[in-house]
Short mmCIF file of C-alpha atoms in Angstrom, two decimals:
data_model
loop_
_atom_site.label_atom_id
_atom_site.label_comp_id
_atom_site.label_asym_id
_atom_site.label_seq_id
_atom_site.Cartn_x
_atom_site.Cartn_y
_atom_site.Cartn_z
CA MET A 1 -59.09 -59.27 -82.40
CA PRO A 2 -57.15 -57.18 -79.87
CA LEU A 3 -54.10 -55.73 -81.62
CA TYR A 4 -52.09 -53.07 -79.83
CA SER A 5 -49.41 -50.72 -81.03
CA PHE A 6 -46.45 -50.30 -78.69
CA GLU A 7 -44.31 -47.17 -79.10
CA GLY A 8 -45.59 -46.74 -82.63
CA VAL A 9 -45.03 -50.33 -83.80
CA SER A 10 -48.13 -52.38 -84.59
CA PRO A 11 -48.68 -56.09 -85.23
CA THR A 12 -48.85 -57.26 -88.84
CA VAL A 13 -51.27 -60.10 -89.56
CA HIS A 14 -51.50 -61.75 -92.97
CA PRO A 15 -55.10 -61.65 -94.28
CA GLU A 16 -55.10 -65.47 -94.50
CA ALA A 17 -54.05 -65.93 -90.85
CA TRP A 18 -56.64 -66.48 -88.13
CA ILE A 19 -56.51 -64.72 -84.77
CA ALA A 20 -59.06 -65.72 -82.12
CA PRO A 21 -61.13 -62.79 -80.86
CA THR A 22 -59.69 -63.17 -77.34
CA ALA A 23 -56.02 -63.46 -78.36
CA THR A 24 -53.86 -60.37 -77.78
CA LEU A 25 -50.98 -59.20 -80.00
CA ILE A 26 -48.83 -56.28 -78.88
CA GLY A 27 -46.04 -54.44 -80.70
CA ASP A 28 -43.68 -55.86 -83.32
CA VAL A 29 -45.53 -59.12 -84.01
CA VAL A 30 -45.67 -60.64 -87.49
CA VAL A 31 -48.19 -63.42 -88.16
CA GLU A 32 -47.66 -65.06 -91.55
CA LYS A 33 -50.09 -66.68 -93.98
CA GLY A 34 -52.14 -69.60 -92.67
CA ALA A 35 -50.93 -69.21 -89.08
CA SER A 36 -53.38 -69.23 -86.17
CA VAL A 37 -53.33 -67.70 -82.71
CA TRP A 38 -55.93 -69.24 -80.40
CA TYR A 39 -58.14 -68.09 -77.55
CA GLY A 40 -56.45 -66.33 -74.67
CA ALA A 41 -52.96 -66.40 -76.21
CA VAL A 42 -50.77 -63.35 -75.63
CA ILE A 43 -47.94 -62.44 -77.99
CA ARG A 44 -46.04 -59.41 -76.68
CA ALA A 45 -43.19 -57.96 -78.72
CA ASP A 46 -42.08 -54.89 -76.82
CA TYR A 47 -38.33 -55.62 -76.70
CA GLY A 48 -37.80 -57.50 -79.96
CA ARG A 49 -39.76 -58.78 -82.95
CA ILE A 50 -41.79 -62.00 -82.79
CA VAL A 51 -42.46 -63.84 -86.03
CA ILE A 52 -45.13 -66.54 -86.17
CA GLY A 53 -44.27 -68.50 -89.33
CA GLU A 54 -46.57 -69.60 -92.10
CA GLY A 55 -49.00 -72.30 -90.99
CA ALA A 56 -47.89 -72.24 -87.33
CA ASN A 57 -50.42 -72.47 -84.51
CA ILE A 58 -50.18 -70.86 -81.09
CA GLN A 59 -52.77 -72.62 -78.97
CA ASP A 60 -55.04 -71.46 -76.17
CA ASN A 61 -53.56 -69.44 -73.29
CA SER A 62 -49.96 -69.65 -74.48
CA VAL A 63 -47.62 -66.68 -74.01
CA ILE A 64 -44.82 -65.66 -76.34
CA HIS A 65 -42.46 -62.83 -75.40
CA SER A 66 -39.18 -61.68 -76.85
CA GLY A 67 -36.01 -60.27 -75.42
CA THR A 68 -33.71 -57.99 -77.36
CA GLU A 69 -33.26 -60.54 -80.16
CA PRO A 70 -36.13 -61.65 -82.40
CA THR A 71 -38.19 -64.65 -81.34
CA GLU A 72 -38.79 -66.91 -84.33
CA ILE A 73 -41.57 -69.46 -84.45
CA GLY A 74 -40.96 -71.42 -87.68
CA ARG A 75 -43.31 -72.59 -90.39
CA ASN A 76 -45.88 -75.18 -89.33
CA VAL A 77 -44.82 -75.09 -85.67
CA THR A 78 -47.29 -76.11 -82.98
CA VAL A 79 -47.10 -74.33 -79.63
CA GLY A 80 -49.52 -76.33 -77.48
CA HIS A 81 -51.99 -75.13 -74.88
CA LEU A 82 -50.64 -73.19 -71.87
CA CYS A 83 -47.04 -72.86 -73.09
CA LEU A 84 -44.53 -70.13 -72.32
CA VAL A 85 -42.08 -69.45 -75.15
CA HIS A 86 -39.57 -66.75 -74.26
CA ASP A 87 -36.80 -65.20 -76.36
CA CYS A 88 -35.87 -68.28 -78.41
CA THR A 89 -36.01 -69.94 -81.82
CA VAL A 90 -38.36 -72.78 -82.69
CA GLY A 91 -37.51 -74.54 -85.97
CA GLU A 92 -39.88 -75.51 -88.76
CA GLN A 93 -42.60 -78.04 -87.87
CA ALA A 94 -41.41 -78.43 -84.28
CA LEU A 95 -44.01 -79.21 -81.62
CA ILE A 96 -43.97 -77.62 -78.16
CA GLY A 97 -46.15 -79.89 -75.98
CA ASN A 98 -48.94 -78.62 -73.74
CA GLY A 99 -47.82 -76.81 -70.61
CA SER A 100 -44.17 -76.57 -71.64
CA THR A 101 -41.75 -73.70 -71.11
CA VAL A 102 -38.96 -72.82 -73.55
CA LEU A 103 -36.58 -70.17 -72.24
CA ASP A 104 -34.08 -67.58 -73.41
CA ARG A 105 -31.71 -68.22 -76.30
CA SER A 106 -32.79 -71.85 -76.65
CA ASP A 107 -32.85 -73.30 -80.14
CA ILE A 108 -35.42 -75.97 -80.90
CA GLY A 109 -34.49 -77.78 -84.12
CA ALA A 110 -36.74 -78.48 -87.08
CA ARG A 111 -39.28 -81.25 -86.45
CA ALA A 112 -38.18 -81.52 -82.81
CA MET A 113 -40.65 -82.08 -79.99
CA ILE A 114 -40.74 -80.77 -76.45
CA ALA A 115 -42.72 -83.24 -74.34
CA ALA A 116 -45.77 -81.93 -72.48
CA GLY A 117 -44.92 -80.24 -69.18
CA SER A 118 -41.21 -79.90 -69.93
CA THR A 119 -38.99 -76.93 -69.12
CA VAL A 120 -36.26 -76.11 -71.63
CA THR A 121 -33.71 -74.05 -69.72
CA PRO A 122 -31.83 -71.08 -71.23
CA ASN A 123 -29.29 -71.74 -73.99
CA THR A 124 -30.46 -75.33 -74.59
CA GLN A 125 -30.05 -76.79 -78.07
CA VAL A 126 -32.54 -79.48 -79.07
CA PRO A 127 -31.41 -81.13 -82.32
CA ALA A 128 -33.73 -81.59 -85.27
CA GLU A 129 -35.95 -84.70 -85.10
CA HIS A 130 -35.31 -85.16 -81.35
CA MET A 131 -37.55 -84.99 -78.28
CA ALA A 132 -36.61 -83.17 -75.07
CA MET A 133 -38.42 -84.12 -71.88
CA GLY A 134 -38.41 -83.36 -68.19
CA SER A 135 -38.26 -80.32 -65.98
CA PRO A 136 -35.56 -79.36 -66.60
CA ALA A 137 -35.53 -81.05 -70.03
CA LYS A 138 -32.31 -83.02 -69.73
CA LYS A 139 -33.36 -86.19 -71.53
CA ILE A 140 -33.04 -85.66 -75.30
CA VAL A 141 -33.72 -88.66 -77.53
CA PRO A 142 -34.53 -89.27 -81.21
CA LEU A 143 -38.24 -89.00 -82.03
CA SER A 144 -40.22 -92.20 -81.55
CA ASP A 145 -42.67 -93.28 -84.26
CA SER A 146 -45.56 -92.05 -82.12
CA ALA A 147 -43.97 -88.62 -81.57
CA ARG A 148 -43.11 -88.39 -85.26
CA GLY A 149 -46.84 -88.81 -86.04
CA TRP A 150 -47.70 -85.78 -83.91
CA VAL A 151 -44.95 -83.73 -85.54
CA ASP A 152 -46.02 -84.83 -89.03
CA TYR A 153 -49.73 -84.03 -88.75
CA ASN A 154 -50.53 -81.58 -85.96
CA ALA A 155 -49.93 -78.37 -87.93
CA ALA A 156 -52.24 -79.49 -90.75
CA LEU A 157 -54.96 -80.42 -88.25
CA TYR A 158 -54.82 -76.94 -86.72
CA GLN A 159 -54.74 -75.21 -90.10
CA GLU A 160 -58.01 -76.96 -90.98
CA LEU A 161 -59.50 -76.34 -87.52
CA SER A 162 -58.66 -72.62 -87.66
CA GLN A 163 -60.67 -72.33 -90.89
CA ARG A 164 -63.62 -73.98 -89.18
CA HIS A 165 -63.36 -71.50 -86.28
CA ALA A 166 -63.02 -68.56 -88.67
CA LYS A 167 -66.30 -69.55 -90.37
CA GLY A 168 -68.23 -71.16 -87.52
CA THR A 169 -67.56 -69.24 -84.32
CA LYS A 170 -70.07 -66.49 -83.48
CA PRO A 171 -70.75 -64.49 -80.31
CA VAL A 172 -73.82 -65.59 -78.38
CA ASP A 173 -76.31 -62.85 -77.44
#
């Protein structure tokens, strides 16, 4: 896995986390137990620390970058495929839908969901157990039963899948 020190600060990865061989972690990145960082993801902490919480999953080709404050990705969070998460806080078990952008100083509440393709503009607060949608994400509503299902189970699915990839993925000669 490509891990890079930046100005003497190196990523820290828990031995029970899984990092895809094509993911890249740079600088003051902390990946906690049971978390996974998938193929092509880039996590660059050159301005401030980035913490990927226990059991969280950062899916393929997503980018996480911090500003001067730490970027916190909470326990059991899902950051879907092709997301940009920049200088913000994502609460426990929240789900950032595929292709979404979450920008500076936003605060995504616990068990909240950002609908696929949405853009959360700077300084936006998304309450716990709510969904934000649109570009910009101006419509914020309580989670539907369907959305609640994704929030409830997606992290566990990716925790199990990461173990399968850890054991079953091999380079092809």
